[in-house]
Coordinates of C-alpha atoms in Angstrom, one line a residue:
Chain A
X65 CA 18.1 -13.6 -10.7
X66 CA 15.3 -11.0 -12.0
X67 CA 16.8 -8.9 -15.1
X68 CA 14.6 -6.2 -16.5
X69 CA 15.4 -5.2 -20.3
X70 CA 14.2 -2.2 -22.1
X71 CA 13.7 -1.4 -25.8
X72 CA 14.7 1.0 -26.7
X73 CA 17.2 2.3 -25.1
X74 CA 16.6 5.9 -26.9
X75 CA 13.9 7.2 -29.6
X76 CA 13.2 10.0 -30.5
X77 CA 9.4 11.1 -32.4
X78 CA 7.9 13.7 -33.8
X79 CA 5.3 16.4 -31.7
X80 CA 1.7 14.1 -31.8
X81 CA 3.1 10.9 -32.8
X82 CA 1.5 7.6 -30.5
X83 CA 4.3 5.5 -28.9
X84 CA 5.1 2.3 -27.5
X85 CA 7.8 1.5 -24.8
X86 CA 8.7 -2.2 -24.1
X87 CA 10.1 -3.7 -21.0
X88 CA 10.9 -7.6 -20.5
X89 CA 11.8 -9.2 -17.5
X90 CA 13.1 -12.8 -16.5
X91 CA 11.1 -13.9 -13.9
X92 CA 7.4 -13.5 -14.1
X93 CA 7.2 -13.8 -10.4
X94 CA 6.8 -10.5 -10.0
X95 CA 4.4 -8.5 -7.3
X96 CA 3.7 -5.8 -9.2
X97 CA 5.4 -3.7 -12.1
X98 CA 5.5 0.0 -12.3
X99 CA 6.8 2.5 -14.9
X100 CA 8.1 5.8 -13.9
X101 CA 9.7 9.1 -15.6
X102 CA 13.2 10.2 -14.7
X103 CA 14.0 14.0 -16.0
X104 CA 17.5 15.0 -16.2
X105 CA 19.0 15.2 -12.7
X106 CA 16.2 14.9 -11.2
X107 CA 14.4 12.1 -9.0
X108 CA 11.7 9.4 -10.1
X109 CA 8.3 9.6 -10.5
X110 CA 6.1 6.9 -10.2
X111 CA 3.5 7.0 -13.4
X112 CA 1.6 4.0 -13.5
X113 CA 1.7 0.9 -11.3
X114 CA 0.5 -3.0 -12.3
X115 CA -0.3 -5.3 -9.9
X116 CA 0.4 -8.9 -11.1
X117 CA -3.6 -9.8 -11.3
X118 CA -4.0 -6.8 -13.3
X119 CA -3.6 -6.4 -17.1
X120 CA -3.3 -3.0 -17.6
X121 CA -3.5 0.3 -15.9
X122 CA -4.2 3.8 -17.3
X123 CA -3.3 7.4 -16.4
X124 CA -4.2 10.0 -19.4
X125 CA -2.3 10.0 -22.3
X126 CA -0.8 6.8 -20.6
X127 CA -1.5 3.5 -20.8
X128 CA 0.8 0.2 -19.6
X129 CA -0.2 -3.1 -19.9
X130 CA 1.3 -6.4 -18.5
X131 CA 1.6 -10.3 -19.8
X132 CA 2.9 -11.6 -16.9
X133 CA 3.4 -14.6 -18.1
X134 CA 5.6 -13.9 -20.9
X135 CA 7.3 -11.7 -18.7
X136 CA 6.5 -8.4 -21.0
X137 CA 5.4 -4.8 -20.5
X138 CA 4.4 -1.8 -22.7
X139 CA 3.9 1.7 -22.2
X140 CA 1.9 3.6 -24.2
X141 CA 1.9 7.1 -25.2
X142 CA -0.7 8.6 -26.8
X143 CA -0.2 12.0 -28.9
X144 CA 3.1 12.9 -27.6
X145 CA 4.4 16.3 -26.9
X146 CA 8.2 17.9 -25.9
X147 CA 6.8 18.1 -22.6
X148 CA 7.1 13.7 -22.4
X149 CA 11.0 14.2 -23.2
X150 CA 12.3 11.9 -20.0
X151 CA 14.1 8.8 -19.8
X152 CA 11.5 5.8 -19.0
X153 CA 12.1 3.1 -16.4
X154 CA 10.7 0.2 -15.8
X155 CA 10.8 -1.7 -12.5
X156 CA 9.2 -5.3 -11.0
X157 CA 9.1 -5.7 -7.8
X158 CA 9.1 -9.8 -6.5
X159 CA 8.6 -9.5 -2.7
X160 CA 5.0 -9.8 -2.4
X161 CA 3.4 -7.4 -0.3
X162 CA 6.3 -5.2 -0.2
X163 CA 7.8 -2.8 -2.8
X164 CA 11.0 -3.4 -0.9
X165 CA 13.6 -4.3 -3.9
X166 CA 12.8 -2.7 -7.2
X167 CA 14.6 -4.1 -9.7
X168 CA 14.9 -1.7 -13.2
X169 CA 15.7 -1.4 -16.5
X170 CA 18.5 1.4 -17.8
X171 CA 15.2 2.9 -19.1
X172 CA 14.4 4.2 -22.6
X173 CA 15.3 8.0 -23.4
X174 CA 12.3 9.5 -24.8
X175 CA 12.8 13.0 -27.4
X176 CA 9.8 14.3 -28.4
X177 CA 10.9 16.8 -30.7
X178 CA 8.4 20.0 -31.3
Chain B
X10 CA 2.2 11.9 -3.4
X11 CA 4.4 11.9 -0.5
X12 CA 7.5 14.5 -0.6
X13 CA 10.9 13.3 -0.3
X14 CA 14.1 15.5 -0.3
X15 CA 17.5 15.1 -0.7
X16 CA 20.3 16.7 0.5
X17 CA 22.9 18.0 -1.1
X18 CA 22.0 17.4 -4.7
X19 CA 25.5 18.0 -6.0
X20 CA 28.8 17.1 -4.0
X21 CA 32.4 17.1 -5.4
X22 CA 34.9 15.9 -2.6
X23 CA 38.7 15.0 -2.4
X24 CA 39.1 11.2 -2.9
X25 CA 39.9 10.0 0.9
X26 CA 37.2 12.7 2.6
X27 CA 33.8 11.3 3.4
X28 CA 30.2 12.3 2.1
X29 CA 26.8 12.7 4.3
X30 CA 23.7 12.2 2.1
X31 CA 20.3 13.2 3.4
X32 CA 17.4 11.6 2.7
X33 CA 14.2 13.5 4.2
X34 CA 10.1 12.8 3.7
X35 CA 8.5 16.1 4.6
X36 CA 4.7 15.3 4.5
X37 CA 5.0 11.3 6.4
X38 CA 6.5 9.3 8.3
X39 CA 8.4 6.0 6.9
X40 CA 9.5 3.2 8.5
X41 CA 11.5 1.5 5.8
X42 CA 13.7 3.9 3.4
X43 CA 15.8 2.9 0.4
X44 CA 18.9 3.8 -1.0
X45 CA 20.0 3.1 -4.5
X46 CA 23.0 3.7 -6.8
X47 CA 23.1 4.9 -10.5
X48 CA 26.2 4.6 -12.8
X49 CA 26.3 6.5 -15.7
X50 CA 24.1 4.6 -18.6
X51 CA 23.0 1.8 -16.1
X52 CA 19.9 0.7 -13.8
X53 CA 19.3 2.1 -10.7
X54 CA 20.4 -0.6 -8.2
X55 CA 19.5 -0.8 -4.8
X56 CA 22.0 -0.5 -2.2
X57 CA 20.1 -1.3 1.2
X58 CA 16.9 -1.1 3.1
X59 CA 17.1 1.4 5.9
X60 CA 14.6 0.6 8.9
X61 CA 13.9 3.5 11.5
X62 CA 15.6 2.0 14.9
X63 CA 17.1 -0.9 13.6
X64 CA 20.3 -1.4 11.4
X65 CA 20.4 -1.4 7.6
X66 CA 20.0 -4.4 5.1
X67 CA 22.7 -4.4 2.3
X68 CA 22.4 -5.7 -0.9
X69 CA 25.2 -8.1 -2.0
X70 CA 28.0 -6.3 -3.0
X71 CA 27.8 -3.5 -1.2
X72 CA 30.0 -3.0 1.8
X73 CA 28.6 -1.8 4.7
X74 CA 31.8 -0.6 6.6
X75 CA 31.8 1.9 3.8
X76 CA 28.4 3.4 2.8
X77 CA 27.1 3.8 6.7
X78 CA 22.8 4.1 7.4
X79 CA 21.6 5.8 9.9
X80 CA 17.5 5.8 9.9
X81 CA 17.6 7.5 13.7
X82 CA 13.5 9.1 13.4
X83 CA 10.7 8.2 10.8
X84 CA 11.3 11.1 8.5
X85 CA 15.1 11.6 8.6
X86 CA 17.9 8.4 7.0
X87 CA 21.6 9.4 6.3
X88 CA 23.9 7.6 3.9
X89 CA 27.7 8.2 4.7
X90 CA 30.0 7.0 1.6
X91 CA 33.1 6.9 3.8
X92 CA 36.9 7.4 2.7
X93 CA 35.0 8.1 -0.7
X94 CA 36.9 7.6 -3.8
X95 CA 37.0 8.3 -7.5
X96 CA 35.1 4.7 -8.4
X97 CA 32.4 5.9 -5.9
X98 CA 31.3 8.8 -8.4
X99 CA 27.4 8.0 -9.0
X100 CA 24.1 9.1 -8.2
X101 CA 22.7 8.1 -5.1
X102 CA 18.7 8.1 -4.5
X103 CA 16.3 7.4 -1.7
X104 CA 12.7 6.3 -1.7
X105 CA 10.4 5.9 1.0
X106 CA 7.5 3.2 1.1
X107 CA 3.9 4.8 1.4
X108 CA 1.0 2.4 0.9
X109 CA 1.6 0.8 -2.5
X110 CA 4.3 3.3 -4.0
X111 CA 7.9 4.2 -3.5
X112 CA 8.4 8.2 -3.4
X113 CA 11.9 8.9 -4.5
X114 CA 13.7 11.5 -4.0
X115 CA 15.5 14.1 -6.3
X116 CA 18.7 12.6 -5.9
X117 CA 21.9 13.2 -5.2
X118 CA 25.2 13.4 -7.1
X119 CA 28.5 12.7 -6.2
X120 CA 31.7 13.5 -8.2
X121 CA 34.8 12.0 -6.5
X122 CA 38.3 13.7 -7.9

């Protein structure tokens, strides 16, 4: 049974500081891997999305990476500002061709404080 | 992206009563639509796969007598948490499937007294 783990559960960091998000998972027979942003109450947007031949993908300030094989993720945020303040999930998917069951994390709670 | 709304995005009820979720994609159509679950301080979880026309796939667990699909047309899937009570307090999402990415939408959550 896929499990998806991230560290840490909450951080908080100071206005410009880079940052690093970690997400593990059990079974590296994933499809692909996405990370999205969850704001309070609020739905889930999709930020970046790995497929399992890829290694990384980026978006801005934003950079993931995946090691499939070691069943590990990062997200990466450069220069960080109050406006990034979200919880962060992470989520494999393991049907292939089909995003059908997402399995997440409980996400990381991100305070970027100004 | 593709738009998805919910509907309502807060609900308290009378344990006993049941709830109607909406789950609507305003610029698409979708042919598969998901619902998942949220307790406080866990993952999302998926509940079931909703297919347009056909009945819903649950996830283990999950009982279908009492959280009822309905996926009638390609933009509009109901969830029904039937004789709802105070354990069924959580938020409930939807996605929709577009190409390689699930749209979600806002979200909706239920308080059961």
């Amino acid at each position: 049974k896929q499990e998806v783990t991230q560290i840490p559960a909450a951080l908080s960091v100071p206005e410009g500081e880079n940052l690093v998000l970690n997400c593990s998972f059990t079974d590296s027979a994933i499809y692909n891997l996405q990370w999205f942003r969850q704001d309070p109450g609020k739905g889930l947007t999709s930020l970046l999305l790995i497929q399992s031949s890829q290694r990384e993908q980026t978006s801005g300030r934003l950079n993931a990476s995946l090691d499939k094989s070691s069943g590990r993720s990062t997200l990466y945020i450069a220069a960080s500002q109050p406006g990034d303040s979200a919880t962060y999930l992470c989520a494999v998917s393991s049907y292939g061709g089909s995003q059908g069951n997402l399995i997440f994390g409980k996400g990381t709670k991100l305070s970027v404080k100004p | 992206g593709a738009v998805v709304s919910q509907h309502p995005s807060w609900v308290i009820c009378k344990s006993g009563t049941s709830v109607k979720i909406e789950c609507r994609s305003l610029d698409f159509q979708a042919t598969t639509m998901f619902w998942y679950r949220q307790f406080p301080k866990q993952s999302l979880m998926l509940m079931a796969t909703s297919n347009e026309g056909s009945k819903a796939t649950y996830e283990q667990g999950v009982e279908k007598d009492k959280f009822l699909i309905n996926h009638a047309s390609l933009t509009l899937s109901t969830l029904t948490v039937t004789s709802a009570h105070p354990e069924d307090s959580s938020f409930y999402i939807c996605s929709q499937q577009a190409l390689e990415t699930q749209y979600f939408g806002p979200g909706t959550r239920l308080l059961v007294l």
